[in-house]
Coordinates of C-alpha atoms in Angstrom, one line a residue:
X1475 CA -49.3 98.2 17.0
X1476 CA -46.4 96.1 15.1
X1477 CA -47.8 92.4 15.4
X1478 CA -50.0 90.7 13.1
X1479 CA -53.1 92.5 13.5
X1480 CA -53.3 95.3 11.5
X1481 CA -56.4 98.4 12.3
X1482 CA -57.2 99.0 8.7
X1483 CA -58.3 95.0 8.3
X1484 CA -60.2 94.6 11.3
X1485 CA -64.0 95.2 11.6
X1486 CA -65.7 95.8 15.1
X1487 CA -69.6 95.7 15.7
X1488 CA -71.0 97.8 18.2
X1489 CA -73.8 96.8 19.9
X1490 CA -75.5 100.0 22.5
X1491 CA -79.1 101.2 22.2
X1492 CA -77.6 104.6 23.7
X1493 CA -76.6 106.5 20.6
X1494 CA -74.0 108.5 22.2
X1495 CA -72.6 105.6 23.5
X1496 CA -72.0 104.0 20.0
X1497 CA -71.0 107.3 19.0
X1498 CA -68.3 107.6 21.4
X1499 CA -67.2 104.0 21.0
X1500 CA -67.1 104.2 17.3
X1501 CA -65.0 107.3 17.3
X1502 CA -62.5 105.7 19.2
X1503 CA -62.0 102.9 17.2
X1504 CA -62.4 104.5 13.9
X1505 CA -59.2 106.8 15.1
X1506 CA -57.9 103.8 15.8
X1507 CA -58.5 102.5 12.5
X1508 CA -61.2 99.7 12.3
X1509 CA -64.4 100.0 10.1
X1510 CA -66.9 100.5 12.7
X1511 CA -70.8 98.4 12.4
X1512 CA -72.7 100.6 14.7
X1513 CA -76.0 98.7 16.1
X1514 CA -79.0 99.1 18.5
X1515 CA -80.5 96.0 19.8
X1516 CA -79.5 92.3 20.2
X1517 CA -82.1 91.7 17.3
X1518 CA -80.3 94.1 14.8
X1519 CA -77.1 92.4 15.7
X1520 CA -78.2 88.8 14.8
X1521 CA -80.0 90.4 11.4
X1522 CA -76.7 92.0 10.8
X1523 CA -74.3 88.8 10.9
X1524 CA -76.8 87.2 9.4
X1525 CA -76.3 89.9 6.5
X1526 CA -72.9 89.7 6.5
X1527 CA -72.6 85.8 6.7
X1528 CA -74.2 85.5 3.4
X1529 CA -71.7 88.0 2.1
X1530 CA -68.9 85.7 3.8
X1531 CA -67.8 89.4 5.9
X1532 CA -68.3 88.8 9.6
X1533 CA -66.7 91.4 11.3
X1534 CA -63.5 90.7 13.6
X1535 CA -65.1 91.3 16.4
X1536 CA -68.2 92.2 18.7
X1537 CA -68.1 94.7 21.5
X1538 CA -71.8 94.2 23.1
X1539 CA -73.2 96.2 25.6
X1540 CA -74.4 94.0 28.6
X1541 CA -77.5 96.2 29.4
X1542 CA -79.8 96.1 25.9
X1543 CA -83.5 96.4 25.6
X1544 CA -84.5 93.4 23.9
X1545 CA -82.3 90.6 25.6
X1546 CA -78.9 90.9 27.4
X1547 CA -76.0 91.2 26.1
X1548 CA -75.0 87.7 27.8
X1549 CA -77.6 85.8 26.1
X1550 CA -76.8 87.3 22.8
X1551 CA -73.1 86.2 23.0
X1552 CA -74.4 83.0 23.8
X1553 CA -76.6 82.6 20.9
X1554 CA -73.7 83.6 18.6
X1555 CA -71.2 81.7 20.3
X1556 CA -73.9 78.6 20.1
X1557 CA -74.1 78.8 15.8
X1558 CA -71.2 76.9 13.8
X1559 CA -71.2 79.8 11.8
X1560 CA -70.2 82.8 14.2
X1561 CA -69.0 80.4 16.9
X1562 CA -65.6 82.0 16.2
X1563 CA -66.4 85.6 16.2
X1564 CA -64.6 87.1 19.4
X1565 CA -66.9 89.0 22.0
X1566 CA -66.2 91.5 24.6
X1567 CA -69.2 93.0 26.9
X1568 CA -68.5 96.2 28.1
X1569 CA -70.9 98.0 30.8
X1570 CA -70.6 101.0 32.5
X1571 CA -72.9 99.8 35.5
X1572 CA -72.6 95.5 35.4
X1573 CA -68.4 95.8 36.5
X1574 CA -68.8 93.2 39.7
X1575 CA -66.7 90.0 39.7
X1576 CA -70.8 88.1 39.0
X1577 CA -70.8 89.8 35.8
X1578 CA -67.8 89.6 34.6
X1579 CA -68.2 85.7 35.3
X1580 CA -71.5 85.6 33.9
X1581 CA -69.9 86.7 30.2
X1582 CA -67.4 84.3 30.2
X1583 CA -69.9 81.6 30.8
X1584 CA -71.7 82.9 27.9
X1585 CA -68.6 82.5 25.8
X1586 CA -67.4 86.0 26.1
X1587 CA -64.0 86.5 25.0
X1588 CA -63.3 89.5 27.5
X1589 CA -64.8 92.1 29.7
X1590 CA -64.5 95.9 29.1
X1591 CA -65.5 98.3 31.5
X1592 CA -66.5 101.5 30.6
X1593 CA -65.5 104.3 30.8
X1594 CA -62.4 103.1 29.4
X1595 CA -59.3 104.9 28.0
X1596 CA -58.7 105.0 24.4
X1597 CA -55.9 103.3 24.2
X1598 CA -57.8 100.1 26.5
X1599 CA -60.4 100.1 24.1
X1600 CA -58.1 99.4 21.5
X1601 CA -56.0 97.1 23.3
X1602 CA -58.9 94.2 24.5
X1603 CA -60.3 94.4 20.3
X1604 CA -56.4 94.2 19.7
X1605 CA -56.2 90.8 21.8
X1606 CA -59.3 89.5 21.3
X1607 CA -58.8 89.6 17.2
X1608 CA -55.3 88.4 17.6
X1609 CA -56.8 85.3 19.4
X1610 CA -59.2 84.5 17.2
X1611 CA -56.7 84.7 14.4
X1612 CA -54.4 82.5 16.0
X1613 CA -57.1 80.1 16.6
X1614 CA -58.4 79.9 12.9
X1615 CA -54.9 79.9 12.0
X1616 CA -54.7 76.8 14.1
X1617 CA -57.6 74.9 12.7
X1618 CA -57.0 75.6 9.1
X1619 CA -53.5 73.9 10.2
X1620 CA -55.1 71.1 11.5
X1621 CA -57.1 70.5 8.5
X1622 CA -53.8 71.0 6.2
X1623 CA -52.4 68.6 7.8
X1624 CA -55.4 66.5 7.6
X1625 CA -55.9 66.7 4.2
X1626 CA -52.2 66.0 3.7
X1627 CA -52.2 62.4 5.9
X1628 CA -55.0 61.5 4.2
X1629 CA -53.8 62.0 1.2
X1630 CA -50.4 60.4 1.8
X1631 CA -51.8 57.3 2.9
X1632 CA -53.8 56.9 -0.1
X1633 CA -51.1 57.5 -2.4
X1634 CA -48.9 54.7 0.0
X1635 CA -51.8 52.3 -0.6
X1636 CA -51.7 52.5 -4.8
X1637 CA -51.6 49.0 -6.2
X1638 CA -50.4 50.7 -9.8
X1639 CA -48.4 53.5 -11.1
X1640 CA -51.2 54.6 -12.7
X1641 CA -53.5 54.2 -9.1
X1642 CA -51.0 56.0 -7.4
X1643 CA -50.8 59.1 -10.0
X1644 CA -54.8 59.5 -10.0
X1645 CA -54.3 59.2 -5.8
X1646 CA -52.0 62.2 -5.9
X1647 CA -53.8 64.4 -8.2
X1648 CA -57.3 63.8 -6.1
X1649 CA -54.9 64.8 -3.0
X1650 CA -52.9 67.8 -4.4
X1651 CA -56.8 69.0 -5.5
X1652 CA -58.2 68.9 -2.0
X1653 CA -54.9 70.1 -0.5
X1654 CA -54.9 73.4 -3.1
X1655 CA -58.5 73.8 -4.1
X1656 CA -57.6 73.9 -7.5
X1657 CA -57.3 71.2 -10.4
X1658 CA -54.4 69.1 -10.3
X1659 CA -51.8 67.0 -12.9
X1660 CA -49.7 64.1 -12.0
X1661 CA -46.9 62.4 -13.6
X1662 CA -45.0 59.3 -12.4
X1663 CA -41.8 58.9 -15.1
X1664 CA -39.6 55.8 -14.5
X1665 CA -36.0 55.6 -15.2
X1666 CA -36.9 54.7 -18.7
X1667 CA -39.1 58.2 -19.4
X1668 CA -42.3 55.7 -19.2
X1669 CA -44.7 58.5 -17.7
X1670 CA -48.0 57.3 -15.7
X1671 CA -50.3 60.5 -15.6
X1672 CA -53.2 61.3 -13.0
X1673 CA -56.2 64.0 -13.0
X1674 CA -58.8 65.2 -10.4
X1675 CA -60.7 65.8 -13.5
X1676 CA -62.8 63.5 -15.0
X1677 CA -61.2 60.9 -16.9
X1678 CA -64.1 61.0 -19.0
X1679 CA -64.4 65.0 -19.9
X1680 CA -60.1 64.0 -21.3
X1681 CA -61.2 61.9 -23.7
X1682 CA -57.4 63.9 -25.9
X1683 CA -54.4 62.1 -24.5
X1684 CA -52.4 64.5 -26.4
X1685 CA -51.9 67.4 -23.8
X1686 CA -50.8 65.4 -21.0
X1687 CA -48.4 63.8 -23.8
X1688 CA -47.0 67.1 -24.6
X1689 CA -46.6 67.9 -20.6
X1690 CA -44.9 64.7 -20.0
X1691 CA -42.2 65.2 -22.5
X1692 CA -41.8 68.9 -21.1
X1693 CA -41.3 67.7 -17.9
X1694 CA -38.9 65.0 -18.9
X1695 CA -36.9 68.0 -20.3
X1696 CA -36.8 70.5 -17.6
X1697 CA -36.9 67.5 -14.6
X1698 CA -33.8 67.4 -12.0
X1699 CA -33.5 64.2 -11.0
X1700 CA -31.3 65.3 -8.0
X1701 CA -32.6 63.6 -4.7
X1702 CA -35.0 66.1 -3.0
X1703 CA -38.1 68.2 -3.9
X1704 CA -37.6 71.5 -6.4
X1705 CA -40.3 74.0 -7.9
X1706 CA -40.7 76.1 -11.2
X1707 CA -43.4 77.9 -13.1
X1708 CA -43.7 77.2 -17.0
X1709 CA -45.7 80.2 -18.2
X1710 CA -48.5 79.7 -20.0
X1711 CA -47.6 79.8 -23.8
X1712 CA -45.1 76.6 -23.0
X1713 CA -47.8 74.7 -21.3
X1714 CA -50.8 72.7 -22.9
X1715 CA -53.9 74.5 -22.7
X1716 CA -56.6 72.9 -21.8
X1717 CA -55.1 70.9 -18.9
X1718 CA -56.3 72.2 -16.0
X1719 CA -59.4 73.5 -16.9
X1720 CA -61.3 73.1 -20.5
X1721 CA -60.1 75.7 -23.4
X1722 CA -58.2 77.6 -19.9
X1723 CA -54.4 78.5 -20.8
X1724 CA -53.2 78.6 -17.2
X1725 CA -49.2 79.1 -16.1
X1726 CA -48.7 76.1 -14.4
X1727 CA -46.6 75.6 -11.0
X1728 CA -44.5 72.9 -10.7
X1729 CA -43.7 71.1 -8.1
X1730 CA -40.8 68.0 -8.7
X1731 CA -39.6 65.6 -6.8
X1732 CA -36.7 62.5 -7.2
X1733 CA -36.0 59.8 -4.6
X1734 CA -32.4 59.0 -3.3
X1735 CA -31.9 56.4 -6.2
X1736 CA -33.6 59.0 -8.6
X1737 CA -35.5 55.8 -10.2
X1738 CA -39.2 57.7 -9.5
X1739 CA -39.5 61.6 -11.0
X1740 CA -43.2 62.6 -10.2
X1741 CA -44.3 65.8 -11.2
X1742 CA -47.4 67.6 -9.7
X1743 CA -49.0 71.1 -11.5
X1744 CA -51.5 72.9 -10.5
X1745 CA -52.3 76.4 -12.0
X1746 CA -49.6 78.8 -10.6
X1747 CA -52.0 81.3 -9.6
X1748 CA -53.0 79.2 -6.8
X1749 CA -49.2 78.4 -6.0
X1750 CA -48.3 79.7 -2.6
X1751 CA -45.5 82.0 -2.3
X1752 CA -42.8 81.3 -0.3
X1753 CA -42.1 83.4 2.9
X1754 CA -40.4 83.9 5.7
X1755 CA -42.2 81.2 8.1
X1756 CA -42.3 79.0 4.9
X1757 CA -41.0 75.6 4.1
X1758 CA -37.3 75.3 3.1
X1759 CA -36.6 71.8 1.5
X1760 CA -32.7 70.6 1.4
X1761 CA -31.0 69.0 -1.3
X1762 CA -31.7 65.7 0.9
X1763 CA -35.1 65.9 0.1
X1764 CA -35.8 66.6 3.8
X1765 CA -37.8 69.8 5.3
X1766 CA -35.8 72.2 7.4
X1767 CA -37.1 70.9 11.0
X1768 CA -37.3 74.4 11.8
X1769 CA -39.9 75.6 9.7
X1770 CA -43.2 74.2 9.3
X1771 CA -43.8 71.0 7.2
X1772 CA -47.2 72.0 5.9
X1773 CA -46.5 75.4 4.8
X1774 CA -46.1 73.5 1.2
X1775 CA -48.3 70.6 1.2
X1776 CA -47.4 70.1 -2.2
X1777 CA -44.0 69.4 -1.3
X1778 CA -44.7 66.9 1.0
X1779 CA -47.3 65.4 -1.0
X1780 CA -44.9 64.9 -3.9
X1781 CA -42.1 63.5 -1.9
X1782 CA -44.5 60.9 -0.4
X1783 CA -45.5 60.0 -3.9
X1784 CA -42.1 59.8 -5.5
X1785 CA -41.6 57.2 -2.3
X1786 CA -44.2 55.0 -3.1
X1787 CA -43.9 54.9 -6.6
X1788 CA -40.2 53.6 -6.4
X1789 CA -41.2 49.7 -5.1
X1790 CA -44.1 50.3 -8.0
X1791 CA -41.5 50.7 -10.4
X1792 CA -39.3 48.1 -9.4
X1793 CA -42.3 45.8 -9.3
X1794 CA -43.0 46.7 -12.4
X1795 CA -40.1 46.0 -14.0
X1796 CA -39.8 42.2 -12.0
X1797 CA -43.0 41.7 -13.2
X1798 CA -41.9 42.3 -17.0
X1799 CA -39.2 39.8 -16.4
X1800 CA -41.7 37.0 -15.3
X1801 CA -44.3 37.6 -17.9
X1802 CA -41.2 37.2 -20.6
X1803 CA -40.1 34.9 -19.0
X1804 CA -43.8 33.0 -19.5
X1805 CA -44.1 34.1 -22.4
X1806 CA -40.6 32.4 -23.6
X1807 CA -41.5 29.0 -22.0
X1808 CA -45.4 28.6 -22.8
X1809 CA -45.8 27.6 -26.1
X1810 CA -48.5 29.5 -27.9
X1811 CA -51.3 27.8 -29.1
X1812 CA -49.8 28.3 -33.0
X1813 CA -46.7 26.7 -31.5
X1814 CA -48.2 23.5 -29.7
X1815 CA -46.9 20.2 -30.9
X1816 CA -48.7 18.4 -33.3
X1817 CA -50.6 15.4 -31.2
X1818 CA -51.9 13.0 -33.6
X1819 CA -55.5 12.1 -32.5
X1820 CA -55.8 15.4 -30.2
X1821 CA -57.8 18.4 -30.8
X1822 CA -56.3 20.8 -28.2
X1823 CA -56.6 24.3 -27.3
X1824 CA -55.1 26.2 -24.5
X1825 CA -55.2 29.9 -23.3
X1826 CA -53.4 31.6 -20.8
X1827 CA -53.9 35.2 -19.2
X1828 CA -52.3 37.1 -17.3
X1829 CA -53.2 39.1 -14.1
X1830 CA -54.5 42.4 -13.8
X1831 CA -51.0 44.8 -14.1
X1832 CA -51.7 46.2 -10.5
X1833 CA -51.7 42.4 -9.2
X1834 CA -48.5 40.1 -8.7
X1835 CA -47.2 37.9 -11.1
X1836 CA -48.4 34.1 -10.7
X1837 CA -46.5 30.4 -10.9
X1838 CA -49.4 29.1 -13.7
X1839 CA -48.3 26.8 -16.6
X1840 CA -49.8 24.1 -19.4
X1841 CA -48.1 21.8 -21.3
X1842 CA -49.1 19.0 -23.7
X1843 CA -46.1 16.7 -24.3
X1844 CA -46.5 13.3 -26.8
X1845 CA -45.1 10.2 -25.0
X1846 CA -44.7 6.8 -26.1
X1847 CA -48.1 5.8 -24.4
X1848 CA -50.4 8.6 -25.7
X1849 CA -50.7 12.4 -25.4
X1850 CA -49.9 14.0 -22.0
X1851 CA -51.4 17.5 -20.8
X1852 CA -51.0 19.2 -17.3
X1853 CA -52.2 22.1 -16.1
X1854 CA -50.2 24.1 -12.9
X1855 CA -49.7 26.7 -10.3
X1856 CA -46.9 27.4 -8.0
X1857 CA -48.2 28.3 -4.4
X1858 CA -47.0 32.3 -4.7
X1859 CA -46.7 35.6 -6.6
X1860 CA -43.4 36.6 -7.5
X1861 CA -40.4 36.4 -9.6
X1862 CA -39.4 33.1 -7.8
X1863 CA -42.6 31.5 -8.2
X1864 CA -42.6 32.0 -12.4
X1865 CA -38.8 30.7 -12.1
X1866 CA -39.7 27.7 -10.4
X1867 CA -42.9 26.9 -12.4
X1868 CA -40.3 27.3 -15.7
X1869 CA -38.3 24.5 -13.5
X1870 CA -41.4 22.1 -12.8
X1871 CA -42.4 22.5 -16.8
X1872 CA -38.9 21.5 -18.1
X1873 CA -38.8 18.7 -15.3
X1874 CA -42.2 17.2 -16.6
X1875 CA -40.7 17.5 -19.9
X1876 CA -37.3 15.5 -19.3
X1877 CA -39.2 12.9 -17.1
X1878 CA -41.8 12.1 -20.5
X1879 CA -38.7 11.0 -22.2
X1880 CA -38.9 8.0 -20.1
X1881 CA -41.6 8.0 -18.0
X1882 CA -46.0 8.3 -19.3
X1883 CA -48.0 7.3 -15.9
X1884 CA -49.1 10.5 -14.3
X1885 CA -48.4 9.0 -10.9
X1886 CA -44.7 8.5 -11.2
X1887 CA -44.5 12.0 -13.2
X1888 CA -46.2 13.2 -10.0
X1889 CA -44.1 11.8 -7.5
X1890 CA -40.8 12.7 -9.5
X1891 CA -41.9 16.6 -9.8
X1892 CA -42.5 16.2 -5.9
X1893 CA -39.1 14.6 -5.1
X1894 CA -37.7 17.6 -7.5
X1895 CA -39.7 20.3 -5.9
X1896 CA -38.2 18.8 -2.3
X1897 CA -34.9 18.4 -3.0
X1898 CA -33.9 22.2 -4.9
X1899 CA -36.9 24.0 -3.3
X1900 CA -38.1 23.0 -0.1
X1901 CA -40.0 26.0 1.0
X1902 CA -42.2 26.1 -2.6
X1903 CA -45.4 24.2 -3.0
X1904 CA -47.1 23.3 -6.1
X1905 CA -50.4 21.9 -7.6
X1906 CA -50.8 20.5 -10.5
X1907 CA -53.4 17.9 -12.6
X1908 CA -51.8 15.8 -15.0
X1909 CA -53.9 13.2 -17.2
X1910 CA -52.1 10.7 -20.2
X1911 CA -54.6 10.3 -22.9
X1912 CA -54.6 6.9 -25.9
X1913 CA -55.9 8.7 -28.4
X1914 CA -56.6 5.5 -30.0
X1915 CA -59.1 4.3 -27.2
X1916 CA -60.2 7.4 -25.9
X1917 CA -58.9 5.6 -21.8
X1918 CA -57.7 9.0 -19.4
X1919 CA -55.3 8.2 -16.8
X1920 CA -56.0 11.3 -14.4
X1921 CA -53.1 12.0 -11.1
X1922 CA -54.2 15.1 -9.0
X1923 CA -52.1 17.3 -7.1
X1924 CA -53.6 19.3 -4.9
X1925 CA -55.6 21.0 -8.1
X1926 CA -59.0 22.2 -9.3
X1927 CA -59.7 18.6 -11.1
X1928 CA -60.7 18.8 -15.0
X1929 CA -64.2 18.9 -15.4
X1930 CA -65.6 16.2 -18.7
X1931 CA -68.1 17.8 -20.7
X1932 CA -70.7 15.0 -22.5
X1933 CA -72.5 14.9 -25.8
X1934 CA -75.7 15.4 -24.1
X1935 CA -74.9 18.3 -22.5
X1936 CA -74.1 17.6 -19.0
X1937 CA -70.4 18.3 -17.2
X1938 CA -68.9 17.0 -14.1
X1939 CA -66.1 17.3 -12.1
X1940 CA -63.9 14.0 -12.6
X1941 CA -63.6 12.5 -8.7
X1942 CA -59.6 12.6 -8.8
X1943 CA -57.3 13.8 -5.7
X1944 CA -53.9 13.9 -4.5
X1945 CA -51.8 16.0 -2.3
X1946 CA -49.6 19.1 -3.1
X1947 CA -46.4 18.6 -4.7
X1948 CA -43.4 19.7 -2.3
X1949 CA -44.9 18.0 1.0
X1950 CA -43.8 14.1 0.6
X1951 CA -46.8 12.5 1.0
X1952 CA -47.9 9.2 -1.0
X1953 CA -49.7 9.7 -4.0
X1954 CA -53.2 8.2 -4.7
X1955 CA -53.6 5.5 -7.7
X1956 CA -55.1 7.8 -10.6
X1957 CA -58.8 8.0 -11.6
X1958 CA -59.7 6.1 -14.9
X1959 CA -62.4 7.1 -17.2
X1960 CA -63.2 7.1 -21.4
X1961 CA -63.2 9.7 -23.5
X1962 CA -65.8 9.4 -26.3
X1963 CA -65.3 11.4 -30.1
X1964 CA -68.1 14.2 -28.8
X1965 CA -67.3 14.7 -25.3
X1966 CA -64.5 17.6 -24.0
X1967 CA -62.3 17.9 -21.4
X1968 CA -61.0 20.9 -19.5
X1969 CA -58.1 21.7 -17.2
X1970 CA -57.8 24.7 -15.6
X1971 CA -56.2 26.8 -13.0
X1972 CA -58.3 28.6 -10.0
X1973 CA -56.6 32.2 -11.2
X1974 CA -59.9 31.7 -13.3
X1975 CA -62.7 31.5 -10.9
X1976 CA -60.8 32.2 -7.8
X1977 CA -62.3 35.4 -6.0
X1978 CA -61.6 37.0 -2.5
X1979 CA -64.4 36.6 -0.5
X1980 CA -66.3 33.8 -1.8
X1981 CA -66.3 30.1 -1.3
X1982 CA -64.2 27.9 -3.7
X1983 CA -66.8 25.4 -3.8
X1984 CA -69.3 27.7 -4.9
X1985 CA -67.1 29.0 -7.9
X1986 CA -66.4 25.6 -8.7
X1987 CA -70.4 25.1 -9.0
X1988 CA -70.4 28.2 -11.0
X1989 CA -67.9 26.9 -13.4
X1990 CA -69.6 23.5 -14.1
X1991 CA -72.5 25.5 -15.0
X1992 CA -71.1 27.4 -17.6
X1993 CA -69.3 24.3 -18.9
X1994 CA -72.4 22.5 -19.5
X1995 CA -73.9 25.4 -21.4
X1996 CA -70.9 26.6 -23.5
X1997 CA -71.6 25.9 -27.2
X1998 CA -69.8 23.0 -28.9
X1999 CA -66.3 23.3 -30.1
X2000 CA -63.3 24.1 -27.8
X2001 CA -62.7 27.6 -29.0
X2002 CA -66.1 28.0 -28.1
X2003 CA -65.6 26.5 -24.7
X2004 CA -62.4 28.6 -23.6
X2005 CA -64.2 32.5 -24.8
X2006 CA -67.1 31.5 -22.9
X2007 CA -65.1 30.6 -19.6
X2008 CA -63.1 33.6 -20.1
X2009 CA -66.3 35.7 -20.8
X2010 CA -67.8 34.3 -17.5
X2011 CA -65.1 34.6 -14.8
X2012 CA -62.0 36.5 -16.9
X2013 CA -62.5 39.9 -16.3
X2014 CA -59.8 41.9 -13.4
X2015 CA -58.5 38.3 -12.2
X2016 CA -56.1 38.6 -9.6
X2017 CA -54.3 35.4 -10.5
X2018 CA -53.1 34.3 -14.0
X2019 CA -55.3 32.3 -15.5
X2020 CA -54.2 29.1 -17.5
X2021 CA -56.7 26.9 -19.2
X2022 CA -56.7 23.6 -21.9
X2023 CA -59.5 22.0 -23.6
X2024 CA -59.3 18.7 -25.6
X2025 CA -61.2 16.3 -27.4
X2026 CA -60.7 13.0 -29.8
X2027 CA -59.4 14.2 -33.2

């Protein structure tokens, strides 16, 4: 035979209670090749695969008499045929005496794969165990296919859906695991060598950041960042032991991949001795990055996989890098708390945090300006996450701090920052709480725009939200007159921005409830105050989170 099925790797059952029957079936197949399972009854046959299931050795096929003692040979192909286990394992009934179309019919009802009749010549015999293993093949050929390419989608769409660098490298590994069945690396390098490293391991059985250190900066050396997907093997002694598996020194397969723009390198390594080898039906991948459309895409998952991942990390790294713009460019504008100006009369404190790294950047600012009619503070968000919406918040802040110059009463400054916000950006919408404080007489002109309002903490413990309203800034609508109310020496006020209690999923109102709570219980002192807060709600924000306390000096 010259196809795919070779005599010397095939096993065939037979099931006869005649003994010269197996005899003269076994002797035709053995000088054919096959090993040869001779058997007696339908029970010895089930005991048998049982046997050899637990061994993981089925044989390659089944050739069952029709006419046994203890049940037929239909309703034995049946039971196999009806286990998950042996559901696959070909059959072929043979019978010397059951030949008539009903029979014939009657196995393939039961699942039977074909229909010998005997006596048959050699070469016949050979030629139904040839086809019926050659099917089988092909059909668990097919189905480990369709899981491949499974495995592979499902991976792929997690990596697409990584909110991080670092998400997206432990989304890789965890796929290139399943996908190989062996441990798998990561590494995401940026344009600036910056490398993001994932594991299918246990992040907390690495608790030595040095090996994947050492792999990174090999990689970094021996990475093409032509467009396309390439593969190497770094023997053993040049890669860190350990990685892989604990104390294990493992050559390690490679397989790299660079986007078009060659911004992304990602990297995955598994241990090279469960790399595939590539063959003639194989997977040939262009310069392009592309897969030769005439061979198969999944013959190298890891291929695929990496291209995929070098994809997705490319907006990752651009987002990245924006994102590093807009927090220096906060950072620049937002005075730090040892850089606020000195407010005669004031005690102040402010904090300001920013968002989780795998979350956008946010339009949240403070400020506390002196004026000629007492101390001004605001607290604000731009509606938005993005580069433009930290620009424009820079904008509104220097605004507010031109229009102080001339102007104290919290309404005007509100309806100048909304004329401002209409006339050079007329798509953007802001909120913002602004309240003018006489230090002398403790009086707190409050003007609300469309923001959280500050809540007033009293000496004896209680706090509440100060009834003050207005629309957004950027919509043109009149403003309300502002609210009015004393501060007195032992009472605090705070103003902050809903990146701090915020959450997906749960009503504003009842985070706003939350947050008076904690207020009212925070220990004295405005330091005190803002950890609390932050110790409550801070944690994974996705917003920035902006927050000023103050008090009567």
């Amino acid at each position: 035979m010259t196809d795919d099925v070779k005599q010397s790797d095939t096993t065939v059952m037979v099931v006869d209670d005649v003994p010269t029957n197996r005899y003269a079936m076994g002797a035709v197949l053995r000088r054919a090749g096959h090993h040869v399972v001779p058997v007696a009854s339908a029970g010895e046959a089930l005991s048998e695969l049982d046997t050899r299931l637990r061994a993981g050795a089925l044989p390659d096929v089944a050739l069952v008499d029709v006419g046994l003692p203890d049940m037929s040979g239909f309703e034995l192909c049946r039971r196999v045929k009806s286990m998950p286990s042996t559901a696959a394992l070909p059959v072929v009934h043979f019978s010397a005496t059951a030949v008539d179309t009903r029979d014939r019919c009657r196995g393939l009802d039961a699942g039977a794969d074909a229909f010998l009749s005997v006596p048959a010549e050699p070469r016949e015999i050979q030629a139904v165990v040839h086809a019926a293993v050659r099917r089988a093949r092909r059909r668990t050929d097919a189905e480990a296919l369709a899981h491949r390419l499974t495995l592979l989608s499902q991976a792929v769409i997690t990596v697409q859906t990584a909110r991080c660098l670092g998400e997206l490298a432990d989304a890789a590994a965890a796929g290139a695991s399943r996908l190989t069945g062996t441990p798998a690396v990561v590494f995401v390098i940026g344009p600036d060598g910056e490398a993001h490293h994932g594991t299918s391991r246990s992040r907390l059985a690495l608790s030595d950041a040095g090996p994947h250190q050492a792999a990174a900066r090999l990689i970094t050396r021996i990475a093409d960042r032509r467009a396309g997907v390439h593969s190497t093997v770094v023997p053993a002694p040049l890669w860190p032991t350990g990685l892989f598996r604990p104390g294990a020194r493992d050559d390690a397969h490679l397989v790299l991949a660079s986007t078009t723009e060659g911004r992304a390198q990602v990297c995955i390594a598994t241990p090279a001795s469960a790399a595939p080898r590539r063959g003639a039906g194989d997977c040939a991948t262009g310069r392009d990055g592309l897969a030769d459309d005439r061979r198969p895409i999944v013959a190298f998952p890891a291929e695929r996989l990496a291209e995929a991942t070098a994809l997705a990390a490319e907006p990752l790294l651009m987002y990245q890098a924006e994102r590093d713009i807009a927090l220096t460019l906060q950072h620049s504008f937002l005075p730090q708390p040892h850089r606020l100006p000195h407010l005669p009369g004031v005690d102040l404190v402010v904090r300001y945090v920013p968002a989780s790294r795998q979350t956008e950047i946010g339009g949240d600012f403070y400020a506390a300006l002196p004026t000629r009619d007492g101390v001004l503070t605001a607290v604000g968000d731009v509606v938005g996450h993005s580069l433009d919406a930290a620009t424009v918040m820079v904008e509104i802040r220097h605004a507010l701090r031109a229009y102080c110059v001339e102007e104290s009463d919290p309404r005007a400054l509100a309806e100048r920052l909304d004329r401002m916000l209409l006339h050079y950006h007329p798509d953007v919408t802001a909120t913002v709480c602004l309240a003018l404080l006489d230090p002398g007489t403790g009086r707190v002109r409050i003007a609300n725009a469309g923001h959280i309002p500050p809540v007033i903490m009293r000496a004896e413990g209680k706090a509440e939200y100060v009834d003050v309203g207005g629309p957004l800034l950027g919509l043109a609508l009149e403003r309300p007159e502002p609210s009015e109310l004393v501060l007195n020496p032992e009472d605090r006020l705070l103003m902050v921005t809903d990146g701090l209690i915020e959450t997906r999923g749960i009503d504003l109102t009842a985070s706003m409830e939350q947050l008076r709570t904690a207020a009212a219980g925070a220990p004295p002192g405005l330091d005190a105050l803002c950890d609390t807060l932050l110790g409550c709600f801070g944690h994974d924000r996705e917003d920035d989170i902006a927050m000023l306390a103050l008090r009567l000096g």
